[in-house]
Coordinates of C-alpha atoms and ligand atoms in Angstrom, one line a residue:
X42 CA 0.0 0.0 0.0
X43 CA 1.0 3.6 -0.8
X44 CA 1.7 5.8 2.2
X45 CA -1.0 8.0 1.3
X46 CA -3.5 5.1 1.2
X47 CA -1.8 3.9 4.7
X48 CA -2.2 7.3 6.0
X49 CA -5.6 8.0 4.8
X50 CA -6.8 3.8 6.0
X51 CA -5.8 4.9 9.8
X52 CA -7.6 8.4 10.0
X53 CA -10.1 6.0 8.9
X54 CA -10.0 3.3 12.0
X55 CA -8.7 6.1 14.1
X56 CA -11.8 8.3 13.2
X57 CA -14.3 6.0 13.0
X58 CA -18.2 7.3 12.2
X59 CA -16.6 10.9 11.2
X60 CA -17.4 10.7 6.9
X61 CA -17.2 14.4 6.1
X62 CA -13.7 14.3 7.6
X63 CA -12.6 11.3 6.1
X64 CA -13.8 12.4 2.8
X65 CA -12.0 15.7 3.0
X66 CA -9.1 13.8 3.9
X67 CA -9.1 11.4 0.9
X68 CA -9.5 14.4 -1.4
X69 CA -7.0 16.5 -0.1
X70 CA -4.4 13.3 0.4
X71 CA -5.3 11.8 -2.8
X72 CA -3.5 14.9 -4.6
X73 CA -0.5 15.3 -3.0
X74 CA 0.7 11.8 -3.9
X75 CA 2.9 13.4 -6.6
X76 CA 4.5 15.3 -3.4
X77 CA 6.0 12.0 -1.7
X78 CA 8.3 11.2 -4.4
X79 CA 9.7 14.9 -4.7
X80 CA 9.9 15.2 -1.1
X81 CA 11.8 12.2 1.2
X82 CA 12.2 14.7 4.1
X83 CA 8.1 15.1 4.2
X84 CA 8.7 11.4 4.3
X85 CA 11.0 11.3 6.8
X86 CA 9.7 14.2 9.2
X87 CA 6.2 12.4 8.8
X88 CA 4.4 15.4 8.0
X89 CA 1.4 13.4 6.3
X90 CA 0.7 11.3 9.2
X91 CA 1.0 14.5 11.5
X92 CA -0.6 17.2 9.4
X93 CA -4.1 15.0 9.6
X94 CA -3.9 14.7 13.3
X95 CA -5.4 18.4 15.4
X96 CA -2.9 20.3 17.5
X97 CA -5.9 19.5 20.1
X98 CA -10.1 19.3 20.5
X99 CA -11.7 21.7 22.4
X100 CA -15.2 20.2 23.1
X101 CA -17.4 21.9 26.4
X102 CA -20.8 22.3 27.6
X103 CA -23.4 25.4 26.7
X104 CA -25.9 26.1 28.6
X105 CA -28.4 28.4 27.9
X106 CA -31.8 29.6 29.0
X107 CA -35.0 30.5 26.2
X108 CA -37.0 33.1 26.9
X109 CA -39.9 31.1 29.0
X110 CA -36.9 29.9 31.0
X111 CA -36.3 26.6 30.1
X112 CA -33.2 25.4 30.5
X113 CA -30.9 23.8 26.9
X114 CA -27.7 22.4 27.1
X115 CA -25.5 22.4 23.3
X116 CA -22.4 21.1 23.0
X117 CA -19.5 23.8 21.9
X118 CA -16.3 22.7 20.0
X119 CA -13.0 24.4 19.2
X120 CA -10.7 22.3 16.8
X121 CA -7.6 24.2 16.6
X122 CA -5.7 22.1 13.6
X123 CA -2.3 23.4 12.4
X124 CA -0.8 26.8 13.4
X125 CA 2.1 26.5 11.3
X126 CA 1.6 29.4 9.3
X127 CA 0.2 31.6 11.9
X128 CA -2.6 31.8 15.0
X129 CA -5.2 29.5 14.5
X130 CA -7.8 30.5 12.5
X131 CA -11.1 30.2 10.9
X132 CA -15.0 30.4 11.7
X133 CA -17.9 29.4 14.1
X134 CA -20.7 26.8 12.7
X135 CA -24.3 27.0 14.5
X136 CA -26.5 24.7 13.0
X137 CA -28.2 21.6 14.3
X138 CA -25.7 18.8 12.4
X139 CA -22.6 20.3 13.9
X140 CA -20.5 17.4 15.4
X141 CA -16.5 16.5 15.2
X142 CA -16.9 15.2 11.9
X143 CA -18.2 18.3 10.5
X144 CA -15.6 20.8 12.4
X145 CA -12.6 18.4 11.4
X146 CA -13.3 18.5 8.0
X147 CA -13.5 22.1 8.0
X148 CA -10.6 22.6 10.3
X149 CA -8.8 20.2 8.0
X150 CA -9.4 22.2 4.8
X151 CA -8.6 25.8 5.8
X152 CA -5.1 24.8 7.0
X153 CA -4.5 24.6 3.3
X154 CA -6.5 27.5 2.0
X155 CA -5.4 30.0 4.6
X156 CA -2.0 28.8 3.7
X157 CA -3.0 29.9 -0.3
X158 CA -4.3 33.3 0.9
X159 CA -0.7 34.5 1.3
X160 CA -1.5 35.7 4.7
X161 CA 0.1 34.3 8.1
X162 CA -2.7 32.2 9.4
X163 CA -2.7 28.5 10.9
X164 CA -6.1 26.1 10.5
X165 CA -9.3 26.1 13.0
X166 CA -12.9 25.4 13.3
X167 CA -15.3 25.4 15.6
X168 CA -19.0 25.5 16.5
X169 CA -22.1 24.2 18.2
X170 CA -25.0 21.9 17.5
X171 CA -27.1 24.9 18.3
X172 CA -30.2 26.2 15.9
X173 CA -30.8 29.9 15.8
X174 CA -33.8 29.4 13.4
X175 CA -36.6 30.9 14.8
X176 CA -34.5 31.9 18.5
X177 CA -35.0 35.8 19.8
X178 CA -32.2 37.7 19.5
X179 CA -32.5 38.2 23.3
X180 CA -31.8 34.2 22.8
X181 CA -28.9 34.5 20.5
X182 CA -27.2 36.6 22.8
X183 CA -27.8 34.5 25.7
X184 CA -26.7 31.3 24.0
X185 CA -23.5 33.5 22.1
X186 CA -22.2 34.6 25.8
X187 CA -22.5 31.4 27.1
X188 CA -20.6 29.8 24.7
X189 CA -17.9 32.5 24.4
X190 CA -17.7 32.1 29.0
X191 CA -15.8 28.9 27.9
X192 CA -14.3 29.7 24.5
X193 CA -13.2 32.8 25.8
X194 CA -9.6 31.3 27.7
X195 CA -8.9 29.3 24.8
X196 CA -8.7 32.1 21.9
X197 CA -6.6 35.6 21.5
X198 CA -5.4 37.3 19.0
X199 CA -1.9 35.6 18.5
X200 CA -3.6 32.3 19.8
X201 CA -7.0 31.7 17.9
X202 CA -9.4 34.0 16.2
X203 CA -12.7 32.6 15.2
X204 CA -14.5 34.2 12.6
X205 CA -18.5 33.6 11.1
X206 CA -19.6 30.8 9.1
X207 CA -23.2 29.0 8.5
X208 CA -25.6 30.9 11.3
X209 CA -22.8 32.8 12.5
X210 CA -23.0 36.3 11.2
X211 CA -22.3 40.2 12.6
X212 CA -25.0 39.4 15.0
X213 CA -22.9 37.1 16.7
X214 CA -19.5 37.8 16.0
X215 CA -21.2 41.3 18.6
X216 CA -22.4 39.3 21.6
X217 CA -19.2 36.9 21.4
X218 CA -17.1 39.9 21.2
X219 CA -19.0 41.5 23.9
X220 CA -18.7 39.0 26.7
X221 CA -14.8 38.3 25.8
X222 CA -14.1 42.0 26.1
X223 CA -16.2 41.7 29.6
X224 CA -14.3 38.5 30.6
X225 CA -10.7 39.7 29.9
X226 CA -11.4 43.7 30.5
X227 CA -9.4 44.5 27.2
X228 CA -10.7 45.6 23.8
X229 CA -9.1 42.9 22.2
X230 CA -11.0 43.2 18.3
X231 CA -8.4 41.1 16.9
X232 CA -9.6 38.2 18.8
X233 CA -12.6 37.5 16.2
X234 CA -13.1 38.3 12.7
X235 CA -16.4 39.4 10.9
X236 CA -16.7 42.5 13.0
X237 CA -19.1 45.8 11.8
X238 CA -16.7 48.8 10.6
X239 CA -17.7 51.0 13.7
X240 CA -16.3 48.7 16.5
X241 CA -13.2 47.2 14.6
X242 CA -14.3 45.2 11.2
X243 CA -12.9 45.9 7.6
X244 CA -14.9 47.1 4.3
X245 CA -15.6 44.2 2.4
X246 CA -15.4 41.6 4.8
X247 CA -18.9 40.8 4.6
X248 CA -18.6 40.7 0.3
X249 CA -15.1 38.8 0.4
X250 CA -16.3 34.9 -0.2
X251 CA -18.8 36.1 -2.8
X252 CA -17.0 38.3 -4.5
X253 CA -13.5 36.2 -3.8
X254 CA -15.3 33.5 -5.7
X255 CA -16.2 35.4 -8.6
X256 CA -12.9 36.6 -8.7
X257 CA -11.5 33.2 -8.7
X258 CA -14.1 31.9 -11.0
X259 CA -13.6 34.7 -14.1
X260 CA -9.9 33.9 -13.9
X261 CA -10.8 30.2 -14.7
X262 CA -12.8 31.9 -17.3
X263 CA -10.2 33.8 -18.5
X264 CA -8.7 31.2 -19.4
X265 CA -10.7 29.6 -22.2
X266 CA -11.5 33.6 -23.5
X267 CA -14.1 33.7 -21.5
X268 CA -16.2 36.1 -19.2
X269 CA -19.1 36.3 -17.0
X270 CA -20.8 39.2 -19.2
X271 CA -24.3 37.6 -20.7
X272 CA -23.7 34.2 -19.0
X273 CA -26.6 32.3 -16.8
X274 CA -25.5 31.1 -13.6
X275 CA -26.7 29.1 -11.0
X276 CA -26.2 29.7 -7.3
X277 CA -27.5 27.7 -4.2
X278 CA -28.0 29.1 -0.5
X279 CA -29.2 32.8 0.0
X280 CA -27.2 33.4 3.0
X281 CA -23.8 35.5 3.3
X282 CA -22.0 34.0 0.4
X283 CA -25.3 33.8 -1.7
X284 CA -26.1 37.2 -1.5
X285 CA -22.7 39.0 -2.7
X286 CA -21.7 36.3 -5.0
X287 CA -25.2 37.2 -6.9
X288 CA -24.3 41.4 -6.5
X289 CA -21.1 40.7 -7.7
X290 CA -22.6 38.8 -11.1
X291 CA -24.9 41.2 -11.2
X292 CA -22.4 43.8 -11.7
X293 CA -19.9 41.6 -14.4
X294 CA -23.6 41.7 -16.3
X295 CA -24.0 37.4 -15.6
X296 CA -27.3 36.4 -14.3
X297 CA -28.3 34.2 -11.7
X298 CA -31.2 32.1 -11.7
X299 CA -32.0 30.2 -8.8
X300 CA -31.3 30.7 -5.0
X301 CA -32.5 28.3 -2.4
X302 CA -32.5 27.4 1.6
X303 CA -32.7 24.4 4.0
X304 CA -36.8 24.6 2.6
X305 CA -36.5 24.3 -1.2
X306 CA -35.4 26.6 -4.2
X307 CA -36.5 29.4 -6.2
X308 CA -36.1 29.7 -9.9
X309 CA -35.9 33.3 -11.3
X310 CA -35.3 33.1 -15.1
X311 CA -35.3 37.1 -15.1
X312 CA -32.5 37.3 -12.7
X313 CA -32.4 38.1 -9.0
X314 CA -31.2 41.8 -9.4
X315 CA -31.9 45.1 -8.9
X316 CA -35.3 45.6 -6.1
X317 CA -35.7 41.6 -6.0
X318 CA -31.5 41.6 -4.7
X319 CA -32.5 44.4 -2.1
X320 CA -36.0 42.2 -1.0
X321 CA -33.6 39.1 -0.9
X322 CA -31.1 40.8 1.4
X323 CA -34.0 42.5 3.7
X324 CA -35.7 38.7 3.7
X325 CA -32.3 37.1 5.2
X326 CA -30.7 39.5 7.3
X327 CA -33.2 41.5 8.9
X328 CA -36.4 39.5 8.9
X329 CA -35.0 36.1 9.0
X330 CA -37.5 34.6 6.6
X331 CA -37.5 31.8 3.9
X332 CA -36.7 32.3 0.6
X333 CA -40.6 31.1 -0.5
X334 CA -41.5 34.4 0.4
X335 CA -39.3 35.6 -2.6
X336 CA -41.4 33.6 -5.0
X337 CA -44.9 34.5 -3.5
X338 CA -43.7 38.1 -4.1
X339 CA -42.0 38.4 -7.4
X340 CA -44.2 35.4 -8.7
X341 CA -41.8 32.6 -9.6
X342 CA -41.6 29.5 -8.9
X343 CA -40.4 27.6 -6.2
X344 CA -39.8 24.0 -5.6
X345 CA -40.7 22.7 -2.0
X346 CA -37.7 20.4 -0.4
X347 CA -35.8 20.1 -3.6
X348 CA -32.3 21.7 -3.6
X349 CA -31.4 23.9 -6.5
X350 CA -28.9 20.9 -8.4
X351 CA -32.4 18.3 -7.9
X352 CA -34.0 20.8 -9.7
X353 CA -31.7 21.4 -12.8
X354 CA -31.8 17.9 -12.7
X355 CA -35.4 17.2 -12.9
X356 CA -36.5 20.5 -15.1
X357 CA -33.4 20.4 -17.1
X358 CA -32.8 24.3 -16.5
X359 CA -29.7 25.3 -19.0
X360 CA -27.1 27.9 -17.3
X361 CA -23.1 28.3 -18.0
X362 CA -21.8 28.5 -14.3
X363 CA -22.5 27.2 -10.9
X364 CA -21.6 28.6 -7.9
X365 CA -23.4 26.4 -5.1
X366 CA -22.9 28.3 -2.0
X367 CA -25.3 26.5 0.4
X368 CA -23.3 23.4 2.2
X369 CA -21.0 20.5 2.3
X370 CA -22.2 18.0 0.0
X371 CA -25.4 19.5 -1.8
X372 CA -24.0 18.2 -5.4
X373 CA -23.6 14.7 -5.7
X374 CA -22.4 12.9 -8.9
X375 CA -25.7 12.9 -10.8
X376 CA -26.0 16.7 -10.6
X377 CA -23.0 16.7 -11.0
X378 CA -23.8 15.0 -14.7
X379 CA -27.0 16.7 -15.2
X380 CA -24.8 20.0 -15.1
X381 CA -22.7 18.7 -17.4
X382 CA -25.8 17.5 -19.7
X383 CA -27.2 21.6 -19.3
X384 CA -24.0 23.6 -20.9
X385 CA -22.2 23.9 -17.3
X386 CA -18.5 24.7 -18.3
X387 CA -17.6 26.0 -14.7
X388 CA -18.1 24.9 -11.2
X389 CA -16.5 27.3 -8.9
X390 CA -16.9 26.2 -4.7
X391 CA -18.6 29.1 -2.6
X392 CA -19.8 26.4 0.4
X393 CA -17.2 24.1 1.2
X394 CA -17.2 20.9 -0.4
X395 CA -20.2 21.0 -1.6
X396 CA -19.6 18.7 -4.1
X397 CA -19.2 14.6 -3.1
X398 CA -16.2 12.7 -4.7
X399 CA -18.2 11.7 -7.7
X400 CA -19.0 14.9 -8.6
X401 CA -15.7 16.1 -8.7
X402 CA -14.7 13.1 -10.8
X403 CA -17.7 13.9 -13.2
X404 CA -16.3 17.8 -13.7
X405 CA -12.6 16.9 -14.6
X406 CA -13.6 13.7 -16.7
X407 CA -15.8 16.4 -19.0
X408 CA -13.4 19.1 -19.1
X409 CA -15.3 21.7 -16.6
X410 CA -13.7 24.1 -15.2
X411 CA -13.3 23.6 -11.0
X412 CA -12.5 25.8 -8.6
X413 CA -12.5 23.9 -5.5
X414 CA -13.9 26.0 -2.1
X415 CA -10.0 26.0 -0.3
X416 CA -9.4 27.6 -3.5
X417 CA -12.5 29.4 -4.6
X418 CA -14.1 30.5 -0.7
X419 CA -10.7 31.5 0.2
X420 CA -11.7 34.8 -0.1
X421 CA -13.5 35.2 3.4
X422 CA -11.0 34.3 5.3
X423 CA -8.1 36.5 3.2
X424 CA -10.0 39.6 4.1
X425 CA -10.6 38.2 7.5
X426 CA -6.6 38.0 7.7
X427 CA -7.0 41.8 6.4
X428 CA -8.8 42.2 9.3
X429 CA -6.5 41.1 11.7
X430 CA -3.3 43.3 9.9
X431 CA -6.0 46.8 10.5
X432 CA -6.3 45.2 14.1
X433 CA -2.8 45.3 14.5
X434 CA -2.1 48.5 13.3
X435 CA -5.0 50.7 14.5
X436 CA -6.2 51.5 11.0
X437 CA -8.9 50.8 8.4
X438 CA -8.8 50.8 4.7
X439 CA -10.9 52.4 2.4
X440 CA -13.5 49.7 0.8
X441 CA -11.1 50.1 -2.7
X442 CA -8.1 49.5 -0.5
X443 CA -9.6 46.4 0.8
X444 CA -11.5 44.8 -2.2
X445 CA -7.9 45.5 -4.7
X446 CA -6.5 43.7 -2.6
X447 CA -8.6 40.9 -2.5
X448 CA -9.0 41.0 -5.9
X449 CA -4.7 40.4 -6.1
X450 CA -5.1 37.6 -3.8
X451 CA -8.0 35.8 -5.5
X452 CA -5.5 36.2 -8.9
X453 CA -2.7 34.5 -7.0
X454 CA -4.5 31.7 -5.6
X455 CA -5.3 31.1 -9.0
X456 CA -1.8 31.7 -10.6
X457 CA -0.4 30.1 -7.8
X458 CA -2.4 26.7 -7.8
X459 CA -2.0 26.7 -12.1
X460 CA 1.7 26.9 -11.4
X461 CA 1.6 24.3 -8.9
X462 CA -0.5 22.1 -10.8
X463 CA 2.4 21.8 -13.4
X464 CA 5.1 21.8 -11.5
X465 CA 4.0 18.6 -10.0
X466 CA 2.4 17.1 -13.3
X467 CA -1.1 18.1 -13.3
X468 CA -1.7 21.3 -15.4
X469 CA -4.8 23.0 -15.6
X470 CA -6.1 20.8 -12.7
X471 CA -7.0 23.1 -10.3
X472 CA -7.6 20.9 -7.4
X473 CA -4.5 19.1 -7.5
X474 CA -3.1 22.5 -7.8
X475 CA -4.6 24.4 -5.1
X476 CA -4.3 21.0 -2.4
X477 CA -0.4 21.2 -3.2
X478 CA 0.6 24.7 -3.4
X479 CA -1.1 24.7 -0.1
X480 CA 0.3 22.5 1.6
X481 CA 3.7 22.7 0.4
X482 CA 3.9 26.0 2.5
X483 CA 2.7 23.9 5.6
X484 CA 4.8 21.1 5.4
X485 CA 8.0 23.1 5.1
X486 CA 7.0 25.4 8.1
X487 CA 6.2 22.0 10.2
X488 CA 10.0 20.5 9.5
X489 CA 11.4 23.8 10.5
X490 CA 10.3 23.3 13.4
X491 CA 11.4 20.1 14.2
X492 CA 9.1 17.1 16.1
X493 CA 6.8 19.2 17.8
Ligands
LIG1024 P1 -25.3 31.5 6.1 O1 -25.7 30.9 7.4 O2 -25.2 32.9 5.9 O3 -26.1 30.9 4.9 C1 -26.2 29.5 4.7 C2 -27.1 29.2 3.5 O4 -27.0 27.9 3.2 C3 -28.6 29.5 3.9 O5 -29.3 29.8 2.8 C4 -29.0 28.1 4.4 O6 -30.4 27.9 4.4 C5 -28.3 27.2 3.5 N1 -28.0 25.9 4.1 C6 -27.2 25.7 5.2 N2 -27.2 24.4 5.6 C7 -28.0 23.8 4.7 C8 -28.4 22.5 4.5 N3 -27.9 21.5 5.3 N4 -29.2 22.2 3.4 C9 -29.6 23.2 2.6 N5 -29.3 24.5 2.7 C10 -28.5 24.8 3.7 O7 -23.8 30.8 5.8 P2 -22.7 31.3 4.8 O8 -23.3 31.9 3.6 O9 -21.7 32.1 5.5 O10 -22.0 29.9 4.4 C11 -22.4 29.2 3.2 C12 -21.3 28.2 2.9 O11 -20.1 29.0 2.6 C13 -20.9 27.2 4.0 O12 -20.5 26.0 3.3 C14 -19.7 27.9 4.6 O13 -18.8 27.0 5.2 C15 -19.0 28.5 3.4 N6 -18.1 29.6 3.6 C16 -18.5 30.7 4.3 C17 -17.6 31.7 4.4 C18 -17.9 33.0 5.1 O14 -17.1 33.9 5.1 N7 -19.1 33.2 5.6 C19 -16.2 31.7 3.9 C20 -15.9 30.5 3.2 C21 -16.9 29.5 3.0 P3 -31.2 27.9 5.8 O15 -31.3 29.4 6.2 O16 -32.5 27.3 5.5 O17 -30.4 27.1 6.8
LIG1025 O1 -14.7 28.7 5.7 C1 -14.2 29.8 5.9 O2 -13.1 30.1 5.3 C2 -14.9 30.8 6.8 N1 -16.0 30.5 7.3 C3 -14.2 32.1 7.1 C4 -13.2 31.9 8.2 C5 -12.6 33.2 8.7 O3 -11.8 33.1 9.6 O4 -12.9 34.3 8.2

C-alpha cells in the first residue's frame, strides 16, 4: 500500500463514524501523492501522518436559557488544527448537524487554503449543535455569551481567532465579542473576525467569499476567453455567500437564476437583481424569513424540499456557471452529470465541499472548469486576515483598498495553484493544484520546526 493510502486507512480506523472528515481527507491526500516522491524529508519528518492529526479538540458544555426559562444544554467545540503558518484561524458553525466530523473536515481544509491566501494564518474550526432558526435575539445573545464564558480562555489574537460561518453572522460575531471583552477587561478586536466597521471590522469583509469566488471563477474563465458578461448562472443558499456572489454577477452583467434554503429553491429566469436583490437581502438578514416568500412576491416559482442541483436535474434548466454556496455535499455525482448534460462549463466552490467525490470526478472527466472551495471561498477568510493586519495596526482601509486587494489575492490563488498544478504534473487541474501549493507552504514550516 502507498503511504497516502496507509495514512488516509488509519484516519479511517482512528476516526471512526466521522465521513465528512474522512472524505476531505481522501481528497486532499489523494492529490499530494505526486508530493512523496519529490519530497523524502516530508517522508521522513512524517508530516502526512502529522498534518491530519489536530494540534488538540476543544469540546465543552453550553448552557443556555429560552425566553420562558427553560433550561438547553448544546455542545461547543474548538478544533484548533495546524498553526504553522500563523494563529489559529477560521470560523464558528451554529447549525443543528454540527458534530467533530463536520468541524474536522472544516478545520482540515482551511489549513491549506489559509495557507494559499498568502497571509500568516494557521487552520481552525469550531462550533455548536445549536439552531438559531426561529431563536429571539434576546436568545442569541444569551446562547452567544454562554458559549464565548468557555471559548473565551482558549482564543486571542496571537492564539485563535474565530470568525463567522453557517448561522454565525455580525450578529454574533457582537455578543461573542462582547462578553470576551467583559471577561478579559481589554478591547481585544483582533480576537474574532467578521466584525461591523464601527467597533473594529474591515470594508468588504462581509462581500469577500462572494466576490473572492467570482474573482476566482472569471480567472478560470479567463482562461478559455471567457467572461461572465451575458452568462446564466446558478447559485445555491441565499445566505452571506449567496447574497454577494449574486451582486457581484450582477455587476460583471451574468445572471443568476436560482437561489434556495434548507426549505427548497426558487427559480428566477429574469435574474435576481436590482429591487428583487434588495427584497432578498432585507428577507435574510433582517427579517430572517425563507426564501418562498421571494417567490410569492415576485411570482416565480419555487420548488418545495428540492435543492437547487435536484431541480436542474429534474427540469433540465440550462445555465453556463454554478456557484453552489449552500453546504457540504449539496451536489452529488448525478447533478453533477446533469450540469454537465445543461452547458455547465464551470463549477466554482462558494460552500465548502459542496460537491461529493463523484461529482468532482464527473467535472474533470468532461473538461469543466473547478474551482475547488479552499481555493474558490478562500476569499472570506483573506480579508478576514485583512482584518486582523488593520487590528494590529489601528487603521482601516478604504473599501477600494480592501477589495484590490482581495481582488490580487483571489488572482494569486489562481496563478499560484495553475503553477503548482504543473510543476507537480497536473496542469490545468486546479484541485490538484490548489491542495499542493497549499500544503507545500505547511509542510516546510512544520519540518522547520522540528518534532513538535
Ligand atoms: P449562512 O448561514 O449565511 O447561509 C447559509 C445558507 O445555506 C442558507 O441559505 C442556508 O439555508 C443554506 N444551508 C445551510 N445548511 C444547509 C443544508 N444543510 N441544506 C440546505 N441548505 C443549507 O452561511 P454562509 O453563507 O456564511 O455559508 C455558506 C457556505 O459557505 C458554507 O459552506 C460555509 O462553510 C461556506 N463559507 C463561508 C464563508 C464566510 O465567510 N461566511 C467563507 C468560506 C466558506 P437555511 O437558512 O434554511 O439554513
Ligand atoms: O470557511 C471559511 O473560510 C470561513 N468560514 C471564514 C473563516 C474566517 O476566519 O474568516
Amino acid at each position: 500500500m502507498s503511504l497516502i493510502k496507509e495514512v488516509i486507512a488509519k484516519v479511517k480506523e482512528k476516526n471512526p463514524a466521522q465521513p465528512e472528515f474522512h472524505q476531505a481527507v481522501e481528497e486532499v491526500l489523494t492529490t499530494l501523492e505526486p508530493t512523496v516522491d519529490k519530497h523524502p524529508e516530508f517522508v521522513k519528518a512524517k508530516i502526512y501522518e502529522r498534518i491530519v492529526e489536530p494540534d488538540r479538540q476543544i469540546i465543552f458544555r453550553v448552557p443556555w436559557e429560552d425566553d420562558e426559562g427553560n433550561v438547553h444544554v448544546n455542545r461547543g467545540m474548538r478544533i484548533e488544527f495546524n498553526n504553522a503558518l500563523g494563529p489559529y484561524k477560521g470560523g464558528l458553525r451554529f447549525h443543528p448537524t454540527v458534530y467533530e466530523g463536520i468541524i474536522k473536515f472544516l478545520g482540515f481544509e482551511q489549513i491549506f487554503k489559509n495557507s494559499l491566501t498568502t497571509l500568516p494564518m494557521g487552520g481552525a474550526k469550531g462550533g455548536s449543535d445549536f439552531d438559531p432558526k426561529g431563536k429571539s435575539d434576546a436568545e442569541v445573545m444569551r446562547f452567544c455569551y454562554s458559549f464565548m464564558r468557555e471559548l473565551f480562555r482558549h482564543v486571542g489574537p496571537n492564539t485563535d481567532v474565530p470568525a463567522g460561518d453557517i448561522g454565525v453572522g455580525g450578529r454574533e460575531i457582537g455578543y461573542l465579542l462582547g462578553m470576551y471583552k467583559k471577561l478579559t477587561n481589554e478591547h481585544s478586536g483582533g480576537v474574532l473576525t467578521g466584525k461591523a466597521y464601527e467597533w473594529g471590522g474591515s470594508l468588504i469583509r462581509p462581500e469577500a467569499t462572494g466576490y473572492g469566488n467570482v474573482y476566482f471563477a472569471a480567472e478560470m474563465l479567463a482562461t478559455r476567453g471567457e467572461t461572465f458578461s451575458g452568462k446564466t448562472v446558478l447559485v445555491s443558499g441565499s445566505g452571506n455567500v449567496a447574497q454577494y456572489t449574486i451582486q457581484k454577477i450582477n455587476q460583471l452583467g451574468g445572471k443568476v437564476i436560482t437561489i434556495s434554503d434548507s426549505s427548497g429553491t426558487v427559480v428566477d429566469m429574469d435574474g435576481v437583481k436590482g429591487e428583487k436583490w434588495d427584497f432578498l437581502m432585507e428577507l435574510k438578514n433582517v427579517k430572517r424569513g425563507r426564501v418562498k416568500e421571494y417567490a410569492e412576491k415576485f411570482g416565480v416559482d419555487y420548488y418545495d424540499g428540492k435543492s437547487v442541483w435536484d431541480v436542474v436535474k429534474e427540469q433540465g434548466i440550462k445555465a453556463d456557471v454554478a456557484l453552489p454556496s449552500a453546504t457540504q455535499n449539496e451536489i452529488n455525482g448525478e447533478h453533477a452529470q446533469a450540469l454537465v448534460n445543461n452547458g455547465v462549463i464551470c463549477v466554482s466552490e462558494g460552500a465548502n465541499m459542496p460537491s461529493t467525490l463523484d461529482a468532482i470526478n464527473i467535472y474533470l472527466e468532461n473538461n469543466v472548469l473547478y474551482g475547488p472551495a479552499k481555493a474558490a471561498n478562500a476569499g472570506g477568510v483573506a480579508v478576514s486576515g485583512l482584518e486582523m493586519s488593520q487590528n494590529s495596526l489601528r487603521l482601516q482601509w478604504t473599501r477600494e483598498e480592501v477589495d484590490n486587494k482581495l481582488h490580487e489575492i483571489m488572482k494569486s490563488i489562481h496563478k499560484n495553484s495553475l503553477a503548482a498544478a504543473e510543476a507537480y504534473g497536473k496542469p490545468g487541474n486546479y484541485l490538484y493544484g490548489a491542495n499542493i501549493a497549499g500544503f507545500l507552504k505547511v509542510a516546510k514550516a512544520m519540518l522547520a520546526y522540528g518534532i513538535v
